[in-house]
PDB file of C-alpha atoms and ligand atoms in Angstrom:
ATOM      1  CA  MET A   1      -5.186 -10.802  14.852  1.00 65.00           C
ATOM      2  CA  SER A   2      -7.092 -10.454  12.929  1.00 87.00           C
ATOM      3  CA  ASN A   3      -6.996 -10.632   8.743  1.00 94.00           C
ATOM      4  CA  PRO A   4      -8.824  -9.513   5.532  1.00 97.00           C
ATOM      5  CA  TRP A   5      -8.863 -12.364   5.044  1.00 98.00           C
ATOM      6  CA  ASP A   6     -10.764 -13.690   7.336  1.00 96.00           C
ATOM      7  CA  ASP A   7     -13.429 -12.293   6.063  1.00 96.00           C
ATOM      8  CA  TRP A   8     -12.960 -13.486   2.522  1.00 98.00           C
ATOM      9  CA  ASP A   9     -14.627 -16.649  -0.310  1.00 98.00           C
ATOM     10  CA  HIS A  10     -13.609 -15.590  -3.542  1.00 98.00           C
ATOM     11  CA  VAL A  11     -10.157 -14.314  -4.736  1.00 98.00           C
ATOM     12  CA  LEU A  12      -9.908 -12.744  -8.538  1.00 98.00           C
ATOM     13  CA  LYS A  13      -6.750 -12.979  -9.673  1.00 98.00           C
ATOM     14  CA  VAL A  14      -5.324 -11.074 -12.593  1.00 98.00           C
ATOM     15  CA  ASP A  15      -2.119 -12.309 -14.340  1.00 97.00           C
ATOM     16  CA  PRO A  16      -0.884  -9.241 -16.060  1.00 97.00           C
ATOM     17  CA  ASP A  17       0.241 -11.340 -19.325  1.00 97.00           C
ATOM     18  CA  LYS A  18      -2.894 -11.928 -20.653  1.00 97.00           C
ATOM     19  CA  GLU A  19      -5.534 -10.174 -22.170  1.00 96.00           C
ATOM     20  CA  LEU A  20      -9.816  -8.853 -20.459  1.00 97.00           C
ATOM     21  CA  LEU A  21     -11.973 -10.829 -22.899  1.00 98.00           C
ATOM     22  CA  GLY A  22     -13.994  -9.145 -25.002  1.00 97.00           C
ATOM     23  CA  ASP A  23     -15.543  -5.587 -23.784  1.00 97.00           C
ATOM     24  CA  ASP A  24     -14.538  -6.429 -20.276  1.00 98.00           C
ATOM     25  CA  THR A  25     -12.975  -3.010 -18.771  1.00 97.00           C
ATOM     26  CA  PHE A  26     -11.152  -3.253 -15.367  1.00 97.00           C
ATOM     27  CA  GLU A  27     -13.563  -1.294 -13.455  1.00 97.00           C
ATOM     28  CA  ASP A  28     -15.985  -3.945 -14.891  1.00 98.00           C
ATOM     29  CA  VAL A  29     -13.514  -6.768 -13.655  1.00 98.00           C
ATOM     30  CA  CYS A  30     -13.351  -4.559 -10.411  1.00 98.00           C
ATOM     31  CA  ARG A  31     -17.727  -5.346 -10.160  1.00 97.00           C
ATOM     32  CA  THR A  32     -17.760  -8.721  -9.950  1.00 98.00           C
ATOM     33  CA  GLY A  33     -18.060  -9.302  -6.369  1.00 98.00           C
ATOM     34  CA  THR A  34     -15.431 -10.388  -5.967  1.00 98.00           C
ATOM     35  CA  ASP A  35     -13.407 -10.231  -2.092  1.00 98.00           C
ATOM     36  CA  ALA A  36      -9.898  -8.821  -3.170  1.00 98.00           C
ATOM     37  CA  ILE A  37      -7.770  -9.344  -6.760  1.00 98.00           C
ATOM     38  CA  GLU A  38      -4.169 -10.501  -6.910  1.00 98.00           C
ATOM     39  CA  ILE A  39      -2.336 -10.374  -8.927  1.00 98.00           C
ATOM     40  CA  GLY A  40       0.267 -12.224 -10.490  1.00 96.00           C
ATOM     41  CA  GLY A  41       1.600 -15.263 -13.334  1.00 94.00           C
ATOM     42  CA  THR A  42       3.982 -17.552 -13.947  1.00 93.00           C
ATOM     43  CA  LEU A  43       5.047 -16.711 -16.839  1.00 92.00           C
ATOM     44  CA  ASP A  44       6.036 -13.314 -19.119  1.00 94.00           C
ATOM     45  CA  VAL A  45       5.267 -11.166 -15.931  1.00 96.00           C
ATOM     46  CA  THR A  46       6.850  -8.100 -15.714  1.00 97.00           C
ATOM     47  CA  ALA A  47       7.104  -4.555 -13.310  1.00 97.00           C
ATOM     48  CA  GLU A  48       5.823  -3.058 -16.435  1.00 97.00           C
ATOM     49  CA  LYS A  49       2.832  -5.100 -16.916  1.00 97.00           C
ATOM     50  CA  MET A  50       2.047  -5.036 -13.527  1.00 97.00           C
ATOM     51  CA  THR A  51       1.992  -1.724 -13.107  1.00 97.00           C
ATOM     52  CA  ARG A  52      -0.280  -1.069 -16.104  1.00 97.00           C
ATOM     53  CA  VAL A  53      -2.906  -3.644 -14.184  1.00 97.00           C
ATOM     54  CA  VAL A  54      -2.840  -2.007 -11.234  1.00 97.00           C
ATOM     55  CA  ASP A  55      -3.542   1.727 -12.198  1.00 97.00           C
ATOM     56  CA  ALA A  56      -6.167   0.433 -13.852  1.00 96.00           C
ATOM     57  CA  ALA A  57      -7.381  -0.828 -10.499  1.00 97.00           C
ATOM     58  CA  ALA A  58      -6.549   2.235  -8.381  1.00 96.00           C
ATOM     59  CA  GLU A  59      -9.782   4.253  -8.506  1.00 94.00           C
ATOM     60  CA  TYR A  60     -11.810   1.029  -7.417  1.00 97.00           C
ATOM     61  CA  ASP A  61     -12.797  -0.264  -3.895  1.00 93.00           C
ATOM     62  CA  VAL A  62     -11.850  -3.670  -4.351  1.00 97.00           C
ATOM     63  CA  PRO A  63      -7.895  -4.545  -2.257  1.00 98.00           C
ATOM     64  CA  LEU A  64      -5.518  -5.011  -4.344  1.00 98.00           C
ATOM     65  CA  TYR A  65      -2.618  -7.541  -3.400  1.00 98.00           C
ATOM     66  CA  GLN A  66       0.599  -8.556  -5.507  1.00 98.00           C
ATOM     67  CA  GLU A  67       1.298 -11.744  -5.978  1.00 98.00           C
ATOM     68  CA  PRO A  68       5.512 -11.660  -7.112  1.00 98.00           C
ATOM     69  CA  SER A  69       6.268 -14.932  -9.142  1.00 97.00           C
ATOM     70  CA  ASN A  70       9.355 -13.464  -8.485  1.00 96.00           C
ATOM     71  CA  PRO A  71      11.215  -9.922  -6.952  1.00 97.00           C
ATOM     72  CA  GLY A  72      12.048  -8.196  -9.736  1.00 96.00           C
ATOM     73  CA  VAL A  73       8.125  -7.900 -10.837  1.00 97.00           C
ATOM     74  CA  VAL A  74       8.038  -5.953  -7.618  1.00 97.00           C
ATOM     75  CA  ILE A  75       6.418  -2.727  -7.319  1.00 97.00           C
ATOM     76  CA  GLU A  76       5.961   0.319  -5.328  1.00 96.00           C
ATOM     77  CA  SER A  77       2.454   1.611  -5.993  1.00 96.00           C
ATOM     78  CA  PRO A  78       0.436   3.306  -3.022  1.00 96.00           C
ATOM     79  CA  ALA A  79      -2.935   0.956  -4.402  1.00 97.00           C
ATOM     80  CA  LEU A  80      -1.728  -1.213  -3.055  1.00 98.00           C
ATOM     81  CA  ASP A  81      -3.077  -2.916   0.263  1.00 98.00           C
ATOM     82  CA  GLY A  82      -0.277  -5.140   0.558  1.00 98.00           C
ATOM     83  CA  TYR A  83       2.315  -8.716  -1.454  1.00 98.00           C
ATOM     84  CA  LEU A  84       1.020 -11.862  -1.368  1.00 98.00           C
ATOM     85  CA  ILE A  85       5.274 -13.705  -1.274  1.00 98.00           C
ATOM     86  CA  PRO A  86       4.350 -17.619  -2.700  1.00 98.00           C
ATOM     87  CA  THR A  87       6.594 -20.254  -1.504  1.00 98.00           C
ATOM     88  CA  VAL A  88       6.051 -23.493  -2.591  1.00 98.00           C
ATOM     89  CA  PHE A  89       6.559 -26.472   0.465  1.00 99.00           C
ATOM     90  CA  ASN A  90       6.961 -28.825  -1.574  1.00 99.00           C
ATOM     91  CA  ALA A  91       9.430 -27.053  -4.820  1.00 98.00           C
ATOM     92  CA  GLY A  92      12.417 -29.788  -5.564  1.00 98.00           C
ATOM     93  CA  GLY A  93      15.129 -26.759  -4.104  1.00 98.00           C
ATOM     94  CA  PRO A  94      15.684 -24.435  -2.007  1.00 98.00           C
ATOM     95  CA  PHE A  95      15.084 -21.681  -4.609  1.00 98.00           C
ATOM     96  CA  TRP A  96      11.483 -21.082  -4.937  1.00 98.00           C
ATOM     97  CA  ILE A  97      11.667 -21.641  -0.332  1.00 98.00           C
ATOM     98  CA  THR A  98      14.450 -19.861   0.776  1.00 98.00           C
ATOM     99  CA  GLY A  99      16.449 -18.799  -1.908  1.00 98.00           C
ATOM    100  CA  ALA A 100      14.081 -15.802  -3.622  1.00 98.00           C
ATOM    101  CA  HIS A 101      12.634 -14.342  -0.927  1.00 98.00           C
ATOM    102  CA  LYS A 102      16.155 -13.654   0.691  1.00 98.00           C
ATOM    103  CA  GLU A 103      18.135 -12.120  -2.932  1.00 98.00           C
ATOM    104  CA  TRP A 104      14.309  -9.703  -2.614  1.00 98.00           C
ATOM    105  CA  VAL A 105      15.443  -9.738   1.130  1.00 98.00           C
ATOM    106  CA  ARG A 106      18.794  -8.880   0.271  1.00 98.00           C
ATOM    107  CA  ILE A 107      17.792  -6.082  -2.931  1.00 97.00           C
ATOM    108  CA  ASP A 108      14.988  -4.401  -2.037  1.00 96.00           C
ATOM    109  CA  ASP A 109      13.770  -2.133   0.670  1.00 96.00           C
ATOM    110  CA  LEU A 110      10.539  -4.064   2.274  1.00 97.00           C
ATOM    111  CA  ASP A 111       7.555  -3.280   3.166  1.00 96.00           C
ATOM    112  CA  TRP A 112       7.002  -5.678   5.826  1.00 97.00           C
ATOM    113  CA  ASP A 113       3.877  -3.994   6.872  1.00 96.00           C
ATOM    114  CA  ARG A 114       1.887  -5.069   4.133  1.00 97.00           C
ATOM    115  CA  THR A 115       3.698  -8.037   3.439  1.00 98.00           C
ATOM    116  CA  HIS A 116       2.171 -10.775   4.036  1.00 98.00           C
ATOM    117  CA  THR A 117       2.289 -15.340   3.851  1.00 98.00           C
ATOM    118  CA  GLU A 118       1.793 -17.952   1.234  1.00 98.00           C
ATOM    119  CA  ALA A 119       2.706 -21.434   1.401  1.00 98.00           C
ATOM    120  CA  TYR A 120       2.002 -22.391  -1.590  1.00 98.00           C
ATOM    121  CA  ILE A 121       1.433 -26.881  -2.565  1.00 99.00           C
ATOM    122  CA  VAL A 122       1.611 -27.739  -6.060  1.00 98.00           C
ATOM    123  CA  LEU A 123      -0.412 -30.109  -7.500  1.00 98.00           C
ATOM    124  CA  ASN A 124      -1.503 -30.261 -10.850  1.00 98.00           C
ATOM    125  CA  PRO A 125       2.563 -31.327 -12.337  1.00 98.00           C
ATOM    126  CA  ASP A 126       1.465 -29.910 -15.962  1.00 98.00           C
ATOM    127  CA  ALA A 127       0.875 -26.139 -14.203  1.00 98.00           C
ATOM    128  CA  ALA A 128       3.823 -23.447 -15.487  1.00 97.00           C
ATOM    129  CA  VAL A 129       4.413 -22.935 -12.043  1.00 97.00           C
ATOM    130  CA  ALA A 130       5.196 -26.444 -10.936  1.00 98.00           C
ATOM    131  CA  GLU A 131       7.816 -26.796 -14.238  1.00 98.00           C
ATOM    132  CA  LEU A 132       8.988 -23.849 -12.739  1.00 97.00           C
ATOM    133  CA  THR A 133      10.103 -25.164  -9.633  1.00 98.00           C
ATOM    134  CA  ASN A 134      10.019 -29.128 -10.071  1.00 98.00           C
ATOM    135  CA  ALA A 135       7.531 -29.629  -7.935  1.00 98.00           C
ATOM    136  CA  ASN A 136       6.881 -32.931  -6.411  1.00 98.00           C
ATOM    137  CA  CYS A 137       2.782 -33.339  -7.508  1.00 98.00           C
ATOM    138  CA  ASP A 138       2.905 -36.783  -6.174  1.00 98.00           C
ATOM    139  CA  LEU A 139       1.260 -36.656  -3.005  1.00 98.00           C
ATOM    140  CA  ASP A 140      -1.030 -37.733  -0.901  1.00 98.00           C
ATOM    141  CA  PRO A 141      -3.851 -36.425   0.838  1.00 98.00           C
ATOM    142  CA  ASP A 142      -2.191 -36.958   4.303  1.00 98.00           C
ATOM    143  CA  ASP A 143       0.728 -35.569   2.852  1.00 99.00           C
ATOM    144  CA  VAL A 144      -0.733 -32.405   1.385  1.00 99.00           C
ATOM    145  CA  GLY A 145      -2.631 -32.673   5.564  1.00 99.00           C
ATOM    146  CA  ALA A 146       1.639 -32.309   6.124  1.00 99.00           C
ATOM    147  CA  TYR A 147       2.430 -29.891   4.508  1.00 99.00           C
ATOM    148  CA  ALA A 148      -0.152 -27.307   5.186  1.00 99.00           C
ATOM    149  CA  LYS A 149       0.617 -28.105   9.341  1.00 98.00           C
ATOM    150  CA  VAL A 150       4.504 -28.050   8.666  1.00 98.00           C
ATOM    151  CA  ALA A 151       3.305 -24.759   6.823  1.00 98.00           C
ATOM    152  CA  GLU A 152       1.044 -23.330   9.571  1.00 98.00           C
ATOM    153  CA  ARG A 153       3.006 -24.938  13.063  1.00 98.00           C
ATOM    154  CA  MET A 154       6.671 -24.088  12.142  1.00 98.00           C
ATOM    155  CA  PHE A 155       6.984 -21.408   9.587  1.00 98.00           C
ATOM    156  CA  GLY A 156       3.813 -19.914  10.357  1.00 98.00           C
ATOM    157  CA  GLN A 157       2.633 -18.367   6.969  1.00 98.00           C
ATOM    158  CA  GLU A 158      -0.600 -16.494   7.204  1.00 98.00           C
ATOM    159  CA  ILE A 159      -2.354 -18.617   4.052  1.00 98.00           C
ATOM    160  CA  VAL A 160      -2.063 -21.755   3.078  1.00 98.00           C
ATOM    161  CA  TYR A 161      -2.213 -22.300  -0.814  1.00 99.00           C
ATOM    162  CA  VAL A 162      -3.272 -25.482  -2.353  1.00 99.00           C
ATOM    163  CA  GLU A 163      -2.831 -25.244  -6.557  1.00 98.00           C
ATOM    164  CA  TYR A 164      -4.075 -26.864  -8.889  1.00 98.00           C
ATOM    165  CA  SER A 165      -3.590 -23.861 -11.884  1.00 98.00           C
ATOM    166  CA  GLY A 166      -5.025 -25.029 -14.855  1.00 98.00           C
ATOM    167  CA  THR A 167      -7.297 -28.727 -13.936  1.00 98.00           C
ATOM    168  CA  PHE A 168     -10.061 -28.979 -11.305  1.00 98.00           C
ATOM    169  CA  GLY A 169      -8.283 -30.201  -8.258  1.00 98.00           C
ATOM    170  CA  ASP A 170      -8.491 -33.074  -5.208  1.00 98.00           C
ATOM    171  CA  THR A 171     -11.859 -32.446  -3.199  1.00 98.00           C
ATOM    172  CA  GLU A 172      -9.792 -35.104  -0.151  1.00 98.00           C
ATOM    173  CA  LYS A 173      -6.898 -33.670  -0.826  1.00 98.00           C
ATOM    174  CA  VAL A 174      -8.418 -30.061   0.147  1.00 98.00           C
ATOM    175  CA  ALA A 175      -9.954 -31.348   2.289  1.00 98.00           C
ATOM    176  CA  ALA A 176      -6.505 -32.420   4.350  1.00 98.00           C
ATOM    177  CA  ALA A 177      -5.331 -29.439   4.368  1.00 99.00           C
ATOM    178  CA  HIS A 178      -8.298 -27.772   5.405  1.00 98.00           C
ATOM    179  CA  ASP A 179      -8.604 -30.026   8.203  1.00 98.00           C
ATOM    180  CA  ALA A 180      -5.304 -29.406   9.528  1.00 98.00           C
ATOM    181  CA  LEU A 181      -5.536 -26.059  10.164  1.00 98.00           C
ATOM    182  CA  ASP A 182      -6.433 -23.581  13.521  1.00 98.00           C
ATOM    183  CA  ASP A 183      -5.272 -20.305  12.565  1.00 97.00           C
ATOM    184  CA  ALA A 184      -4.097 -20.146   8.381  1.00 98.00           C
ATOM    185  CA  THR A 185      -6.578 -18.941   5.469  1.00 98.00           C
ATOM    186  CA  LEU A 186      -6.569 -22.188   3.285  1.00 98.00           C
ATOM    187  CA  PHE A 187      -6.264 -20.678  -0.765  1.00 99.00           C
ATOM    188  CA  TYR A 188      -8.092 -23.464  -3.467  1.00 99.00           C
ATOM    189  CA  GLY A 189      -7.546 -22.186  -7.046  1.00 98.00           C
ATOM    190  CA  GLY A 190      -7.358 -24.486  -9.748  1.00 98.00           C
ATOM    191  CA  GLY A 191     -10.244 -24.618 -12.464  1.00 98.00           C
ATOM    192  CA  ILE A 192     -13.122 -23.270 -10.809  1.00 98.00           C
ATOM    193  CA  HIS A 193     -15.358 -22.399 -13.470  1.00 98.00           C
ATOM    194  CA  ASP A 194     -18.377 -21.805 -12.752  1.00 98.00           C
ATOM    195  CA  TYR A 195     -21.373 -21.994  -9.965  1.00 98.00           C
ATOM    196  CA  GLU A 196     -20.702 -25.868  -9.451  1.00 98.00           C
ATOM    197  CA  SER A 197     -17.237 -26.227  -9.731  1.00 98.00           C
ATOM    198  CA  ALA A 198     -16.802 -23.196  -6.931  1.00 98.00           C
ATOM    199  CA  ASN A 199     -19.602 -24.853  -5.073  1.00 98.00           C
ATOM    200  CA  GLU A 200     -18.439 -27.234  -4.075  1.00 98.00           C
ATOM    201  CA  MET A 201     -14.238 -26.512  -3.523  1.00 98.00           C
ATOM    202  CA  ALA A 202     -16.275 -23.295  -1.325  1.00 98.00           C
ATOM    203  CA  ALA A 203     -17.251 -26.172   0.841  1.00 98.00           C
ATOM    204  CA  HIS A 204     -13.358 -27.176   1.523  1.00 98.00           C
ATOM    205  CA  SER A 205     -11.721 -23.942   2.177  1.00 98.00           C
ATOM    206  CA  ASP A 206     -11.865 -20.957   3.072  1.00 98.00           C
ATOM    207  CA  VAL A 207     -11.496 -18.810  -0.106  1.00 98.00           C
ATOM    208  CA  ILE A 208     -11.221 -19.509  -3.702  1.00 98.00           C
ATOM    209  CA  VAL A 209      -9.307 -18.518  -6.332  1.00 99.00           C
ATOM    210  CA  VAL A 210     -10.657 -17.420 -10.334  1.00 98.00           C
ATOM    211  CA  GLY A 211      -7.883 -17.384 -12.008  1.00 98.00           C
ATOM    212  CA  ASP A 212      -7.800 -17.523 -15.973  1.00 98.00           C
ATOM    213  CA  LEU A 213     -11.576 -17.889 -16.262  1.00 98.00           C
ATOM    214  CA  LEU A 214     -12.038 -13.958 -16.610  1.00 98.00           C
ATOM    215  CA  HIS A 215      -9.738 -13.497 -18.778  1.00 98.00           C
ATOM    216  CA  ASP A 216     -11.152 -17.326 -21.734  1.00 98.00           C
ATOM    217  CA  GLU A 217     -14.681 -16.757 -20.280  1.00 98.00           C
ATOM    218  CA  GLY A 218     -15.436 -13.081 -19.744  1.00 98.00           C
ATOM    219  CA  VAL A 219     -16.705 -10.602 -16.455  1.00 98.00           C
ATOM    220  CA  ASP A 220     -19.787 -12.819 -16.043  1.00 98.00           C
ATOM    221  CA  ALA A 221     -18.671 -16.530 -15.772  1.00 98.00           C
ATOM    222  CA  VAL A 222     -16.070 -14.751 -12.556  1.00 98.00           C
ATOM    223  CA  ARG A 223     -19.269 -13.495 -11.335  1.00 98.00           C
ATOM    224  CA  GLU A 224     -21.219 -17.245 -11.582  1.00 98.00           C
ATOM    225  CA  THR A 225     -18.225 -18.421  -9.859  1.00 98.00           C
ATOM    226  CA  VAL A 226     -18.609 -15.579  -6.947  1.00 98.00           C
ATOM    227  CA  LYS A 227     -22.136 -16.422  -6.474  1.00 98.00           C
ATOM    228  CA  GLY A 228     -20.990 -20.212  -6.003  1.00 98.00           C
ATOM    229  CA  ALA A 229     -18.591 -19.057  -2.685  1.00 98.00           C
ATOM    230  CA  THR A 230     -20.709 -17.144  -1.252  1.00 98.00           C
ATOM    231  CA  ASP A 231     -23.763 -19.557  -1.480  1.00 98.00           C
ATOM    232  CA  ALA A 232     -21.227 -22.725   0.324  1.00 95.00           C
TER     233      ALA A 232
HETATM  234  C1  GRG B   1      10.500 -13.461  -3.255  1.00 66.22           C
HETATM  235  C2  GRG B   1       9.758 -13.123  -3.934  1.00 66.22           C
HETATM  236  C3  GRG B   1       9.639 -11.794  -3.906  1.00 66.22           C
HETATM  237  C4  GRG B   1       8.530 -14.197  -4.784  1.00 66.22           C
HETATM  238  C5  GRG B   1       9.238 -15.492  -4.662  1.00 66.22           C
HETATM  239  C6  GRG B   1       7.542 -15.968  -4.983  1.00 66.22           C
HETATM  240  C7  GRG B   1       7.943 -17.789  -5.607  1.00 66.22           C
HETATM  241  C8  GRG B   1       8.210 -18.539  -4.434  1.00 66.22           C
HETATM  242  C9  GRG B   1       7.346 -18.185  -6.965  1.00 66.22           C
HETATM  243  C10 GRG B   1       7.686 -19.397  -6.607  1.00 66.22           C
HETATM  244  C11 GRG B   1       6.420 -19.423  -8.851  1.00 66.22           C
HETATM  245  C12 GRG B   1       5.053 -18.358  -7.522  1.00 66.22           C
HETATM  246  C13 GRG B   1       4.347 -20.105  -6.375  1.00 66.22           C
HETATM  247  C14 GRG B   1       4.503 -17.930  -8.909  1.00 66.22           C
HETATM  248  C15 GRG B   1       2.934 -17.564  -8.550  1.00 66.22           C
HETATM  249  C16 GRG B   1       1.660 -17.010  -9.187  1.00 66.22           C
HETATM  250  C17 GRG B   1       1.191 -17.890  -9.903  1.00 66.22           C
HETATM  251  C18 GRG B   1       1.219 -19.366  -9.175  1.00 66.22           C
HETATM  252  C19 GRG B   1       0.496 -18.018 -11.117  1.00 66.22           C
HETATM  253  C20 GRG B   1      -0.077 -19.205 -11.891  1.00 66.22           C
HETATM  254  O1  GRG B   1       0.312 -18.923 -12.677  1.00 66.22           O
HETATM  255  P1  GRG B   1       0.613 -19.879 -14.179  1.00 66.22           P
HETATM  256  O2  GRG B   1      -1.457 -19.838 -14.078  1.00 66.22           O
HETATM  257  O3  GRG B   1       0.006 -21.852 -13.317  1.00 66.22           O
HETATM  258  O4  GRG B   1       1.299 -19.785 -14.875  1.00 66.22           O
HETATM  259  P2  GRG B   1       0.729 -19.285 -16.767  1.00 66.22           P
HETATM  260  O5  GRG B   1      -0.546 -18.470 -15.992  1.00 66.22           O
HETATM  261  O6  GRG B   1       1.945 -17.649 -16.423  1.00 66.22           O
HETATM  262  O7  GRG B   1       0.620 -19.274 -17.405  1.00 66.22           O
HETATM  263  O1  1GP B   2      -6.152 -20.328 -13.761  1.00 66.22           O
HETATM  264  P1  1GP B   2      -6.972 -20.726 -12.289  1.00 66.22           P
HETATM  265  O2  1GP B   2      -6.960 -22.736 -13.004  1.00 66.22           O
HETATM  266  O3  1GP B   2      -8.337 -20.319 -11.840  1.00 66.22           O
HETATM  267  O4  1GP B   2      -5.839 -20.747 -11.480  1.00 66.22           O
HETATM  268  C1  1GP B   2      -6.514 -20.544 -10.364  1.00 66.22           C
HETATM  269  C2  1GP B   2      -5.581 -19.766  -9.721  1.00 66.22           C
HETATM  270  O5  1GP B   2      -5.114 -21.064  -7.980  1.00 66.22           O
HETATM  271  C3  1GP B   2      -3.586 -20.181 -10.630  1.00 66.22           C
HETATM  272  O6  1GP B   2      -2.762 -19.460  -9.607  1.00 66.22           O
HETATM  273 MG1   MG B   3      -1.968 -19.133 -15.308  1.00 66.22          MG
END
């Protein structure tokens, strides 16, 4: 079965808790050339902030996916193409592996056709997501490859996401995850800030995710990373 992300090179992650830079508009954000927009952040996200971003991006053509960091921020909107649901494979306890998911399914009526799975391997110990989930980031490339294979083969995850949020990662570890996968799509995110860094990580993954750059440097800088990804 084919998934939309089979054809993606670049995803732009918009944090609903952060502002756009200067005169940038959501129209500019949707016209950076990115293949899809993922809306989410670890800290201080609310359903109201999510709705604000989804509504602002709704009228443009780019695919929109919500990436909720807990069940309370999930919103329903016809503008959303779907939901990408993280599971943190190297979390320090079960809550971020199955606990939050169990709660969500208990309280909500899910739209399963639009609900997709993302297996996170969190590798920057200083990132909010690592602290929140108490992730064990002390992993060698063979550990990362093994987690990726477990995610794909044993847990049927559609996407494996090597997450270095806030810092540029170790290409050897990203490549180990890439080599381990046959069917799942490898997302890489963390510290991509220009053409070169985008181009380099795109060579070791299927899709690169650009986050903070949008809020810190703006849409022109994001456009350079789109070029870097598509040239790889
Ligand atoms: C079951 C449901 C609906 C939700 C649970 C989903 C899980 C397991 C969440 C764990 C945390 C997580 C993986 C959040 C995803 C979003 C993410 C990593 C955003 C990047 O956040 P950072 O850039 O680290 O943090 P800030 O931007 O907030 O500082
Ligand atoms: O903010 P950056 O460092 O670009 O990271 C992107 C994304 O992987 C965050 O979840
Ligand atoms: Mg962030």
